[in-house]
Amino acid sequence: MRNVASTAWAIVKDNLSSRTTIFFVLFFPLFLTLIFAFGFGAAAQPHVLVDVNGSQGLVSFLNNSSLFTATSGIGEREALLHNYIYLEVNDTRVSILYPSQDAYVVPSLEALVQEYFARPDAVNIVTKPESGFTYYAYVVSGMIGVVALSNGVFGITGVATGYYRDRLVDRLAASPLKSYEWVMALMIYEILITLISSVPILVLGLAFGFIPIIGLGFIAFLALSTLMFSGLGAVIFGLSPKDKLFVAQTAANVIVFPLMFLSNAFFPLDSFPPTLRGLVAYQPLSIINDVIRDVVVYNVLPSAVDLIYILAFTTILIVLGARLMKLRETD
Amino acid sequence: MQTVIVEDLWKVYGRRKEALRGITLSVNSGEIFSLLGPNGAGKTTTVKILSCTLAPTKGKVNVLGMEAPKDCVRIREEVGIVPQEFQGFSDLTVEENLWYFVKLYGGTKSQVDELLEKIGVTEYRKTKFRNLSGGFQKRVAIACSLAGDPKIVFMDEPTVGLDPRSRRSVWDIIREVRSKGVTIFLTTHYLDEAQRLSDRVAVIYEGKIVRLSTPQDLMSEFKKQSLEEAYLALMEVLGDVS
């Protein structure tokens, strides 16, 4: 472990002394968060999502209105957690539970519901504001997952490529440092970088009124997520030819950007075409974002299935990464 | 006593690229041994196999009485290497780079001071590696290679890209290291360097050792006044037109 600690220290100090690294660690994620927060924030949201329970006809009616995007079957708790307006239809009574920031659309929704039931006062509408979560909370928490992804994959491939280019790896390969110690040191660096990168994003979230729930669970999960994606980075780097190091960077781009944008990091699952939803819902970044949101936004325990999925993926990727990303051929 | 013994060493990359085709050589303890040859002849591959970073495809490799790759873990603790164009941790200081490598070999902080002094970089101990001149970067690379008190140091083109003055100061350091009983295995393109420093030279050409002798014997064989001229004459005999 002594070699892991001293190598991790050297990598951390070496990289954090570089302005380029500081830019990518602190400002790039912040910049991306700002773009999404301002570009797609609640004020700019083109439509409001509604979950209707008890009337499939009302779902179609609301969708035909073009004012709302309606669905069914999410359930009250999940709907409100994910910033939906929730409608419960019971014979002559319709309850509308809505995130408080969506209050401005509730009168329109009430009018449409009345219209659907054919005549005014056909149903008794009860409206109730709930402490829903804004798009800012959604995108800030999603961005944390994106940071774990990008630092994990780009971090490993980028740092390792640099050290190969500088022939430092040739020197380390001829030293007593073991391959797994080298990979572990790189992963420790990436975890630290992810934790550092998360701070300005969460501070930005505070500026938007989002108060994240930060505890040991969050920090541990963030470390685990970064480990998972570092493992992916190690696999990519390990499989790339060392005489064509650009391949590792290109492969990292090819993998990271689809993972980033075909995930629930910036937009809810329902915003994606139905054909893509399965892929989006079950890819690792979406599962990680689900857990991060459970922990820092909704303050609920993450689902055991999600945690098992992430632990399994992390184990597989770390084992594979450590085997493939060897310092030397003789290991 | 021989520090390195290589017999019928082959290295094949992929399915067909034969980098080494059965080389045989030995290096005596305490000598400066230079491996010369054109680009792509197999010099770096040889160094990488001897320093236990590449596995041989076939053949016998014995370093300090240990077999590679079987005993590579132990061999790596006993050898030092100066890779071609080594950059170190570029944003760490000279002292931090040295301390890192000393720790890898289980050394103590006092060894950092000794190395700084030995290589003549004490005044630059707080300077970041990337802010050093090429000559001083090379000195630090050599200091890093000495971190574990190695018995043999492999230097892969240690003076490439240096100005004449820096090259000469690196030569002085190499001689100084050798004077402490450390065996030096050098690869170089600079024939004057090999002539001045080496006790023996081997010429590798297309993965085969084509000459192994002292610089003087090689010059005598081709009746030339310098190793460079003798080497060029040998290349001509071999039909090398590059």
Coordinates of C-alpha atoms in Angstrom, one line a residue:
Chain A
M1 CA 0.0 0.0 0.0
R2 CA 3.0 2.3 0.5
N3 CA 3.7 2.3 -3.2
V4 CA 0.0 3.0 -4.0
A5 CA 0.0 6.0 -1.6
S6 CA 3.2 7.5 -2.8
T7 CA 2.3 7.0 -6.5
A8 CA -1.2 8.5 -5.9
W9 CA 0.4 11.5 -4.2
A10 CA 2.8 12.0 -7.1
I11 CA 0.0 11.8 -9.6
V12 CA -2.2 14.1 -7.6
K13 CA 0.5 16.7 -7.1
D14 CA 1.7 16.5 -10.7
N15 CA -1.7 17.0 -12.2
L16 CA -3.2 19.5 -9.8
S17 CA -0.2 21.7 -10.4
S18 CA -1.2 22.0 -14.0
R19 CA -3.6 24.8 -15.1
T20 CA -5.1 22.7 -17.8
T21 CA -6.1 20.0 -15.3
I22 CA -7.5 22.6 -13.0
F23 CA -9.6 23.9 -15.8
F24 CA -11.0 20.5 -16.6
V25 CA -11.5 19.6 -13.0
L26 CA -13.2 22.7 -11.8
F27 CA -14.4 24.9 -14.6
F28 CA -15.4 22.5 -17.4
P29 CA -18.1 20.6 -15.3
L30 CA -19.3 23.9 -14.0
F31 CA -19.5 25.3 -17.5
L32 CA -21.5 22.3 -18.7
T33 CA -23.9 22.5 -15.7
L34 CA -24.5 26.2 -16.4
I35 CA -25.3 25.5 -20.0
F36 CA -27.9 22.9 -19.1
A37 CA -29.2 24.8 -16.1
F38 CA -29.8 28.0 -18.1
G39 CA -30.6 26.4 -21.4
F40 CA -33.0 23.8 -20.1
G41 CA -33.9 25.2 -16.7
A42 CA -37.5 25.2 -15.4
A43 CA -38.3 28.5 -17.0
A44 CA -37.3 27.2 -20.4
Q45 CA -38.9 23.8 -20.0
P46 CA -41.0 23.4 -23.2
H47 CA -43.6 21.2 -21.6
V48 CA -44.8 20.0 -18.2
L49 CA -44.9 16.3 -17.4
V50 CA -48.0 14.9 -15.9
D51 CA -48.6 11.4 -14.4
V52 CA -52.3 10.4 -14.5
N53 CA -53.6 7.6 -12.4
G54 CA -57.2 6.4 -13.1
S55 CA -58.0 7.7 -16.5
Q56 CA -56.2 6.6 -19.7
G57 CA -58.5 8.8 -21.7
L58 CA -57.3 11.9 -19.8
V59 CA -53.7 10.9 -20.7
S60 CA -54.5 11.0 -24.4
F61 CA -56.6 14.2 -24.0
L62 CA -53.7 16.0 -22.2
N63 CA -51.2 14.8 -24.8
N64 CA -53.4 16.1 -27.6
S65 CA -53.5 19.5 -25.9
S66 CA -49.8 19.9 -26.7
L67 CA -49.5 21.8 -23.4
F68 CA -48.6 18.8 -21.3
T69 CA -46.8 15.6 -21.8
A70 CA -48.9 13.0 -19.9
T71 CA -48.1 9.5 -19.0
S72 CA -49.5 7.0 -16.5
G73 CA -48.2 4.4 -14.0
I74 CA -45.4 6.2 -12.4
G75 CA -47.1 6.5 -9.0
E76 CA -47.5 9.5 -6.7
R77 CA -44.2 9.3 -4.9
E78 CA -42.0 8.7 -8.0
A79 CA -43.9 11.2 -10.0
L80 CA -43.4 14.0 -7.5
L81 CA -39.8 13.0 -6.9
H82 CA -39.2 13.3 -10.6
N83 CA -40.8 16.6 -11.0
Y84 CA -44.1 15.5 -12.5
I85 CA -47.5 16.8 -11.7
Y86 CA -49.5 13.9 -10.3
L87 CA -53.2 13.5 -11.1
E88 CA -55.3 11.0 -9.2
V89 CA -58.8 10.5 -10.8
N90 CA -61.5 8.9 -8.6
D91 CA -65.0 9.1 -10.1
T92 CA -66.0 12.7 -9.5
R93 CA -62.9 13.8 -7.7
V94 CA -59.5 14.7 -9.3
S95 CA -56.6 15.5 -7.0
I96 CA -53.7 17.5 -8.6
L97 CA -50.5 17.3 -6.6
Y98 CA -47.9 19.5 -8.2
P99 CA -44.3 20.7 -7.5
S100 CA -44.6 24.2 -6.2
Q101 CA -42.6 25.7 -9.0
D102 CA -45.2 24.4 -11.5
A103 CA -48.1 26.4 -9.8
Y104 CA -48.4 28.6 -12.8
V105 CA -49.5 25.8 -15.0
V106 CA -52.1 24.3 -12.6
P107 CA -55.0 26.6 -13.7
S108 CA -54.5 25.6 -17.3
L109 CA -54.4 22.0 -16.2
E110 CA -57.6 22.4 -14.2
A111 CA -59.3 23.9 -17.2
L112 CA -58.3 21.0 -19.4
V113 CA -59.4 18.5 -16.9
Q114 CA -62.8 20.2 -16.7
E115 CA -63.0 20.3 -20.4
Y116 CA -62.2 16.6 -20.6
F117 CA -65.0 15.7 -18.2
A118 CA -67.3 17.6 -20.6
R119 CA -69.0 20.2 -18.4
P120 CA -67.8 22.6 -15.7
D121 CA -68.1 21.3 -12.1
A122 CA -68.4 17.7 -13.4
V123 CA -65.6 16.8 -11.1
N124 CA -64.3 18.2 -7.9
I125 CA -60.7 19.3 -8.4
V126 CA -58.4 19.5 -5.4
T127 CA -55.0 21.0 -5.9
K128 CA -52.1 20.7 -3.5
P129 CA -48.5 22.0 -3.9
E130 CA -45.8 19.6 -2.9
S131 CA -42.1 20.1 -2.4
G132 CA -41.2 19.0 -5.8
F133 CA -37.8 19.3 -7.2
T134 CA -36.7 21.8 -9.8
Y135 CA -34.9 21.0 -13.0
Y136 CA -31.9 22.7 -11.3
A137 CA -31.8 20.0 -8.7
Y138 CA -32.2 17.4 -11.4
V139 CA -29.4 18.7 -13.6
V140 CA -27.0 19.4 -10.8
S141 CA -27.4 15.9 -9.4
G142 CA -27.1 14.5 -12.9
M143 CA -24.0 16.5 -13.5
I144 CA -22.4 14.8 -10.5
G145 CA -22.8 11.4 -12.2
V146 CA -21.4 12.9 -15.4
V147 CA -18.3 14.1 -13.5
A148 CA -17.8 10.6 -12.2
L149 CA -18.1 9.3 -15.7
S150 CA -15.8 11.8 -17.4
N151 CA -13.2 11.9 -14.7
G152 CA -13.2 8.2 -14.5
V153 CA -12.8 7.4 -18.2
F154 CA -11.1 10.5 -19.5
G155 CA -9.0 10.8 -16.4
I156 CA -7.5 7.4 -16.6
T157 CA -7.0 7.4 -20.4
G158 CA -5.7 11.0 -20.4
V159 CA -3.3 10.7 -17.4
A160 CA -2.0 7.3 -18.6
T161 CA -1.5 8.6 -22.1
G162 CA 0.5 11.6 -20.9
Y163 CA 2.7 9.4 -18.8
Y164 CA 3.3 7.0 -21.6
R165 CA 4.2 9.8 -23.9
D166 CA 6.6 11.2 -21.3
R167 CA 8.2 7.8 -21.0
L168 CA 7.4 7.9 -17.3
V169 CA 5.6 4.5 -17.7
D170 CA 8.8 3.0 -19.2
R171 CA 10.6 4.1 -16.0
L172 CA 7.9 2.8 -13.7
A173 CA 7.7 -0.4 -15.6
A174 CA 11.3 -1.1 -14.8
S175 CA 10.8 -0.3 -11.1
P176 CA 9.4 -2.5 -8.3
L177 CA 6.0 -0.8 -8.7
K178 CA 3.4 -3.5 -9.4
S179 CA 0.8 -3.0 -12.1
Y180 CA -2.1 -3.2 -9.7
E181 CA -0.5 -0.5 -7.5
W182 CA -0.2 1.7 -10.6
V183 CA -3.8 1.2 -11.5
M184 CA -5.0 1.7 -7.9
A185 CA -3.0 5.0 -7.6
L186 CA -4.6 6.3 -10.8
M187 CA -8.0 5.4 -9.5
I188 CA -7.4 7.1 -6.1
Y189 CA -6.4 10.2 -8.1
E190 CA -9.6 10.1 -10.1
I191 CA -11.8 9.7 -7.0
L192 CA -10.1 12.7 -5.4
I193 CA -10.6 14.7 -8.6
T194 CA -14.3 13.8 -8.8
L195 CA -14.8 14.9 -5.2
I196 CA -13.1 18.2 -6.0
S197 CA -15.1 18.7 -9.2
S198 CA -18.3 18.0 -7.4
V199 CA -17.9 20.9 -4.9
P200 CA -18.3 23.8 -7.4
I201 CA -21.3 22.1 -9.0
L202 CA -23.0 21.6 -5.7
V203 CA -22.2 25.3 -4.8
L204 CA -23.8 26.3 -8.1
G205 CA -26.8 24.2 -7.2
L206 CA -27.1 26.2 -3.9
A207 CA -27.1 29.3 -6.0
F208 CA -30.2 27.9 -7.9
G209 CA -31.9 27.1 -4.6
F210 CA -31.1 23.4 -4.5
I211 CA -29.9 22.2 -1.1
P212 CA -28.2 18.9 -1.6
I213 CA -28.1 16.3 1.1
I214 CA -24.5 15.5 1.5
G215 CA -23.4 12.8 3.8
L216 CA -20.9 9.9 4.0
G217 CA -23.2 7.8 1.9
F218 CA -23.0 10.3 -1.0
I219 CA -19.2 10.5 -0.7
A220 CA -18.9 6.8 -0.6
F221 CA -21.2 6.3 -3.5
L222 CA -19.4 9.0 -5.6
A223 CA -16.1 7.2 -4.9
L224 CA -17.7 3.9 -6.0
S225 CA -19.1 5.5 -9.2
T226 CA -15.7 7.0 -10.0
L227 CA -14.1 3.6 -9.4
M228 CA -16.6 2.0 -11.8
F229 CA -15.8 4.5 -14.6
S230 CA -12.1 4.4 -13.8
G231 CA -12.3 0.7 -14.4
L232 CA -13.9 1.4 -17.8
G233 CA -11.1 3.9 -18.5
A234 CA -8.5 1.2 -17.6
V235 CA -10.2 -1.3 -19.9
I236 CA -10.2 1.2 -22.8
F237 CA -6.6 2.1 -22.2
G238 CA -5.5 -1.5 -21.7
L239 CA -7.0 -2.5 -25.0
S240 CA -5.6 0.4 -26.9
P241 CA -2.3 -0.1 -28.8
K242 CA 0.5 1.7 -27.0
D243 CA 2.2 2.8 -30.2
K244 CA -1.1 4.6 -31.2
L245 CA -2.1 6.2 -28.0
F246 CA -4.6 8.5 -29.7
V247 CA -6.8 5.4 -30.1
A248 CA -7.4 5.4 -26.3
Q249 CA -8.5 9.0 -26.3
T250 CA -10.7 8.5 -29.4
A251 CA -12.3 5.4 -27.9
A252 CA -12.9 7.2 -24.6
N253 CA -14.8 9.9 -26.6
V254 CA -16.8 7.4 -28.5
I255 CA -17.9 5.7 -25.3
V256 CA -18.3 8.7 -22.9
F257 CA -20.4 11.0 -25.0
P258 CA -23.2 8.5 -25.9
L259 CA -23.2 7.4 -22.3
M260 CA -23.5 11.0 -21.2
F261 CA -26.2 12.2 -23.5
L262 CA -28.2 8.9 -23.7
S263 CA -28.7 8.9 -20.0
N264 CA -31.0 10.6 -17.5
A265 CA -28.3 13.1 -16.5
F266 CA -29.9 16.1 -18.2
F267 CA -33.4 15.0 -19.2
P268 CA -35.9 12.6 -17.7
L269 CA -36.4 9.2 -19.2
D270 CA -39.7 10.2 -20.7
S271 CA -38.1 12.8 -22.8
F272 CA -36.4 10.1 -24.9
P273 CA -38.0 8.3 -27.8
P274 CA -39.7 5.1 -26.6
T275 CA -37.3 3.0 -28.6
L276 CA -34.3 4.4 -26.6
R277 CA -35.9 4.3 -23.2
G278 CA -34.8 0.8 -22.3
L279 CA -31.2 1.6 -23.2
V280 CA -31.2 4.9 -21.4
A281 CA -32.9 3.5 -18.2
Y282 CA -30.5 0.6 -17.7
Q283 CA -27.1 2.0 -18.8
P284 CA -24.7 2.5 -15.9
L285 CA -24.7 6.3 -15.8
S286 CA -28.5 6.4 -15.5
I287 CA -28.5 3.9 -12.6
I288 CA -25.8 6.0 -10.9
N289 CA -27.8 9.1 -11.4
D290 CA -30.9 7.4 -9.9
V291 CA -28.9 6.5 -6.8
I292 CA -27.3 10.0 -6.6
R293 CA -30.7 11.6 -6.8
D294 CA -32.1 9.3 -4.2
V295 CA -29.3 10.2 -1.8
V296 CA -28.7 14.0 -2.4
V297 CA -32.1 15.1 -3.7
Y298 CA -34.9 12.9 -2.5
N299 CA -33.3 11.8 0.7
V300 CA -34.4 8.2 0.3
L301 CA -32.6 4.9 0.4
P302 CA -31.5 3.8 -3.1
S303 CA -32.9 0.6 -4.4
A304 CA -31.0 -2.5 -3.6
V305 CA -31.2 -3.6 -7.2
D306 CA -29.5 -0.4 -8.3
L307 CA -26.7 -0.8 -5.7
I308 CA -26.1 -4.5 -6.7
Y309 CA -26.0 -3.5 -10.4
I310 CA -23.4 -0.8 -9.6
L311 CA -21.3 -3.0 -7.3
A312 CA -21.3 -5.8 -9.9
F313 CA -20.3 -3.5 -12.8
T314 CA -17.6 -1.9 -10.6
T315 CA -16.1 -5.2 -9.7
I316 CA -16.1 -6.5 -13.2
L317 CA -14.6 -3.3 -14.7
I318 CA -11.9 -2.9 -12.0
V319 CA -10.8 -6.5 -12.3
L320 CA -10.8 -6.3 -16.1
G321 CA -9.1 -2.9 -16.1
A322 CA -6.4 -4.0 -13.6
R323 CA -5.7 -7.1 -15.8
L324 CA -5.6 -5.2 -19.0
M325 CA -3.8 -2.0 -18.0
K326 CA -0.4 -3.6 -17.2
L327 CA 2.7 -1.6 -16.6
R328 CA 4.8 -4.2 -18.4
E329 CA 4.5 -7.3 -20.6
T330 CA 6.2 -9.5 -18.1
D331 CA 3.4 -9.2 -15.5
Chain B
M1 CA 32.1 -11.9 -13.7
Q2 CA 29.3 -11.3 -16.1
T3 CA 26.3 -9.2 -15.1
V4 CA 24.3 -9.9 -18.2
I5 CA 24.2 -13.0 -20.3
V6 CA 21.9 -13.3 -23.3
E7 CA 21.7 -16.3 -25.5
D8 CA 19.7 -16.7 -28.7
L9 CA 17.3 -14.0 -27.7
W10 CA 14.3 -13.6 -30.0
K11 CA 11.5 -11.0 -29.8
V12 CA 8.6 -11.2 -32.2
Y13 CA 5.9 -8.5 -32.1
G14 CA 2.5 -9.7 -33.2
R15 CA 2.8 -12.6 -35.7
R16 CA 5.6 -11.5 -38.0
K17 CA 7.6 -8.5 -36.8
E18 CA 10.9 -10.0 -35.7
A19 CA 12.6 -7.2 -33.7
L20 CA 15.3 -9.5 -32.3
R21 CA 16.5 -12.6 -34.2
G22 CA 18.6 -14.7 -31.9
I23 CA 21.0 -12.2 -30.3
T24 CA 23.8 -13.5 -28.0
L25 CA 25.9 -11.2 -25.9
S26 CA 27.3 -10.8 -22.4
V27 CA 28.2 -7.8 -20.3
N28 CA 31.0 -7.8 -17.7
S29 CA 30.6 -6.4 -14.3
G30 CA 31.6 -2.8 -14.0
E31 CA 32.1 -2.1 -17.7
I32 CA 30.4 0.3 -19.9
F33 CA 28.8 -1.7 -22.7
S34 CA 27.3 0.1 -25.7
L35 CA 24.8 -1.4 -28.1
L36 CA 25.0 0.5 -31.4
G37 CA 22.8 0.2 -34.5
P38 CA 20.5 2.1 -36.8
N39 CA 17.0 3.0 -36.0
G40 CA 14.7 0.0 -35.6
A41 CA 17.6 -2.4 -35.3
G42 CA 16.4 -3.7 -31.9
K43 CA 18.3 -1.6 -29.3
T44 CA 15.4 -0.4 -27.3
T45 CA 13.7 -3.8 -27.5
T46 CA 16.9 -5.4 -26.0
V47 CA 17.0 -2.8 -23.2
K48 CA 13.3 -3.4 -22.4
I49 CA 13.8 -7.2 -22.2
L50 CA 16.9 -6.9 -20.1
S51 CA 15.1 -4.4 -17.7
C52 CA 12.2 -6.8 -17.5
T53 CA 9.5 -4.7 -19.1
L54 CA 9.1 -6.8 -22.2
A55 CA 9.0 -10.6 -22.3
P56 CA 11.3 -12.4 -24.6
T57 CA 9.7 -14.6 -27.3
K58 CA 12.5 -17.2 -27.0
G59 CA 16.0 -17.4 -25.6
K60 CA 17.9 -17.2 -22.4
V61 CA 18.3 -13.9 -20.4
N62 CA 20.3 -13.8 -17.2
V63 CA 20.7 -10.5 -15.4
L64 CA 22.7 -10.4 -12.2
G65 CA 22.5 -14.1 -11.9
M66 CA 18.7 -14.2 -12.2
E67 CA 16.6 -15.5 -15.1
A68 CA 14.2 -13.2 -16.9
P69 CA 11.3 -13.2 -17.1
K70 CA 11.0 -15.7 -14.2
D71 CA 12.8 -13.6 -11.7
C72 CA 11.8 -10.2 -12.9
V73 CA 10.4 -9.0 -9.6
R74 CA 13.8 -9.4 -8.0
I75 CA 15.7 -8.2 -11.1
R76 CA 13.7 -4.9 -11.1
E77 CA 14.8 -4.2 -7.6
E78 CA 18.4 -4.4 -8.6
V79 CA 18.5 -2.5 -12.0
G80 CA 18.1 1.1 -12.9
I81 CA 16.9 2.5 -16.3
V82 CA 17.1 5.8 -18.1
P83 CA 14.4 5.5 -20.8
Q84 CA 14.7 7.4 -24.0
E85 CA 13.3 11.0 -23.6
F86 CA 12.3 10.4 -20.0
Q87 CA 10.2 13.3 -18.7
G88 CA 9.5 12.4 -15.0
F89 CA 6.5 13.8 -13.2
S90 CA 6.8 17.1 -15.0
D91 CA 5.0 19.3 -12.4
L92 CA 6.9 17.8 -9.4
T93 CA 10.1 19.3 -8.3
V94 CA 13.4 17.6 -8.8
E95 CA 13.5 16.7 -5.2
E96 CA 9.9 15.3 -5.2
N97 CA 10.7 13.2 -8.3
L98 CA 13.8 11.8 -6.7
W99 CA 12.0 11.2 -3.4
Y100 CA 9.2 9.3 -5.2
F101 CA 11.7 6.9 -6.9
V102 CA 13.8 6.5 -3.8
K103 CA 10.6 5.5 -1.9
L104 CA 9.7 2.9 -4.6
Y105 CA 13.0 1.2 -3.8
G106 CA 12.4 1.5 -0.1
G107 CA 15.1 4.2 0.4
T108 CA 15.3 7.0 2.9
K109 CA 15.1 10.8 2.5
S110 CA 18.9 11.1 3.1
Q111 CA 19.4 9.2 -0.2
V112 CA 17.7 12.1 -2.0
D113 CA 20.3 14.5 -0.8
E114 CA 23.1 12.1 -1.8
L115 CA 21.6 11.7 -5.3
L116 CA 21.1 15.4 -5.8
E117 CA 24.8 16.0 -4.9
K118 CA 26.1 13.1 -6.9
I119 CA 24.3 14.3 -10.1
G120 CA 25.1 18.0 -9.4
V121 CA 21.5 19.2 -9.3
T122 CA 21.3 20.3 -5.6
E123 CA 20.7 23.9 -6.5
Y124 CA 17.7 22.9 -8.6
R125 CA 16.1 20.7 -6.0
K126 CA 13.0 23.0 -5.8
T127 CA 12.7 23.5 -9.5
K128 CA 9.9 21.7 -11.4
F129 CA 11.1 19.0 -13.7
R130 CA 9.5 20.6 -16.7
N131 CA 11.3 23.9 -16.1
L132 CA 14.8 22.3 -16.3
S133 CA 16.9 22.4 -19.4
G134 CA 17.3 19.2 -21.4
G135 CA 20.7 18.6 -19.9
F136 CA 19.5 18.9 -16.3
Q137 CA 16.4 16.8 -17.1
K138 CA 18.7 14.1 -18.2
R139 CA 20.8 14.4 -15.1
V140 CA 17.6 13.9 -13.0
A141 CA 16.6 10.9 -15.1
I142 CA 20.0 9.4 -14.3
A143 CA 19.6 10.3 -10.6
C144 CA 16.1 8.5 -10.7
S145 CA 17.8 5.5 -12.2
L146 CA 20.2 5.3 -9.3
A147 CA 17.5 5.5 -6.7
G148 CA 17.6 1.8 -5.7
D149 CA 21.5 1.6 -5.7
P150 CA 21.4 -0.5 -8.8
K151 CA 24.2 -2.9 -9.8
I152 CA 23.5 -2.2 -13.5
V153 CA 21.9 0.8 -15.2
F154 CA 20.4 0.6 -18.7
M155 CA 20.6 3.9 -20.5
D156 CA 18.6 4.2 -23.7
E157 CA 20.1 7.0 -25.8
P158 CA 20.8 9.2 -22.7
T159 CA 22.3 12.1 -24.7
V160 CA 19.9 12.4 -27.5
G161 CA 18.8 16.0 -28.2
L162 CA 21.4 17.5 -25.8
D163 CA 23.8 20.3 -26.8
P164 CA 27.5 19.3 -26.8
R165 CA 28.2 20.7 -23.4
S166 CA 25.3 18.9 -21.8
R167 CA 26.3 15.7 -23.5
R168 CA 29.8 16.0 -22.0
S169 CA 28.5 16.6 -18.5
V170 CA 26.3 13.5 -18.9
W171 CA 29.3 11.5 -20.0
D172 CA 31.1 12.7 -16.8
I173 CA 28.2 11.4 -14.8
I174 CA 28.2 8.1 -16.6
R175 CA 31.9 7.7 -15.9
E176 CA 31.4 8.7 -12.3
V177 CA 28.6 6.1 -11.8
R178 CA 30.8 3.4 -13.4
S179 CA 33.6 4.4 -11.1
K180 CA 31.4 3.3 -8.2
G181 CA 31.3 -0.2 -9.7
V182 CA 27.9 0.1 -11.4
T183 CA 27.7 -1.7 -14.8
I184 CA 26.4 0.6 -17.6
F185 CA 24.5 -0.8 -20.6
L186 CA 24.2 2.0 -23.1
T187 CA 22.5 2.4 -26.4
T188 CA 23.4 5.3 -28.5
H189 CA 23.4 6.8 -32.0
Y190 CA 26.4 8.9 -31.2
L191 CA 29.5 6.9 -32.2
D192 CA 31.9 9.5 -30.7
E193 CA 30.1 8.9 -27.4
A194 CA 30.4 5.2 -27.7
Q195 CA 34.1 5.5 -28.5
R196 CA 34.8 7.7 -25.6
L197 CA 32.8 5.9 -23.0
S198 CA 32.7 2.2 -23.9
D199 CA 34.8 -0.7 -22.8
R200 CA 33.1 -2.9 -25.4
V201 CA 30.5 -2.3 -28.1
A202 CA 28.0 -4.5 -29.9
V203 CA 26.5 -3.6 -33.2
I204 CA 23.0 -4.8 -33.8
Y205 CA 21.6 -4.8 -37.3
E206 CA 18.1 -6.0 -38.2
G207 CA 17.7 -7.8 -34.9
K208 CA 21.1 -9.6 -35.0
I209 CA 24.4 -8.8 -33.3
V210 CA 26.9 -8.4 -36.2
R211 CA 29.9 -7.3 -34.2
L212 CA 30.9 -7.6 -30.5
S213 CA 34.3 -6.2 -29.6
T214 CA 36.2 -3.3 -28.1
P215 CA 36.0 0.1 -30.0
Q216 CA 39.7 -0.2 -30.8
D217 CA 39.3 -3.7 -32.3
L218 CA 36.4 -2.6 -34.4
M219 CA 38.4 0.4 -35.7
S220 CA 41.4 -1.9 -36.4
E221 CA 39.2 -4.3 -38.3
F222 CA 38.1 -1.7 -40.7
K223 CA 41.4 0.3 -40.5
K224 CA 39.6 3.5 -39.4
Q225 CA 40.6 6.3 -37.1
S226 CA 37.2 6.6 -35.4
L227 CA 34.5 4.3 -34.3
E228 CA 32.0 6.3 -36.5
E229 CA 34.1 5.6 -39.6
A230 CA 34.4 1.9 -38.6
Y231 CA 30.7 1.7 -38.0
L232 CA 29.9 3.3 -41.4
A233 CA 32.2 0.8 -43.1
L234 CA 30.5 -2.0 -41.3
M235 CA 27.1 -0.8 -42.4
E236 CA 28.4 -0.6 -46.0
V237 CA 29.5 -4.2 -45.8
L238 CA 26.1 -5.1 -44.5
G239 CA 24.5 -3.3 -47.4
D240 CA 22.8 -0.7 -45.3
V241 CA 22.0 2.3 -47.5
S242 CA 20.1 4.4 -45.0

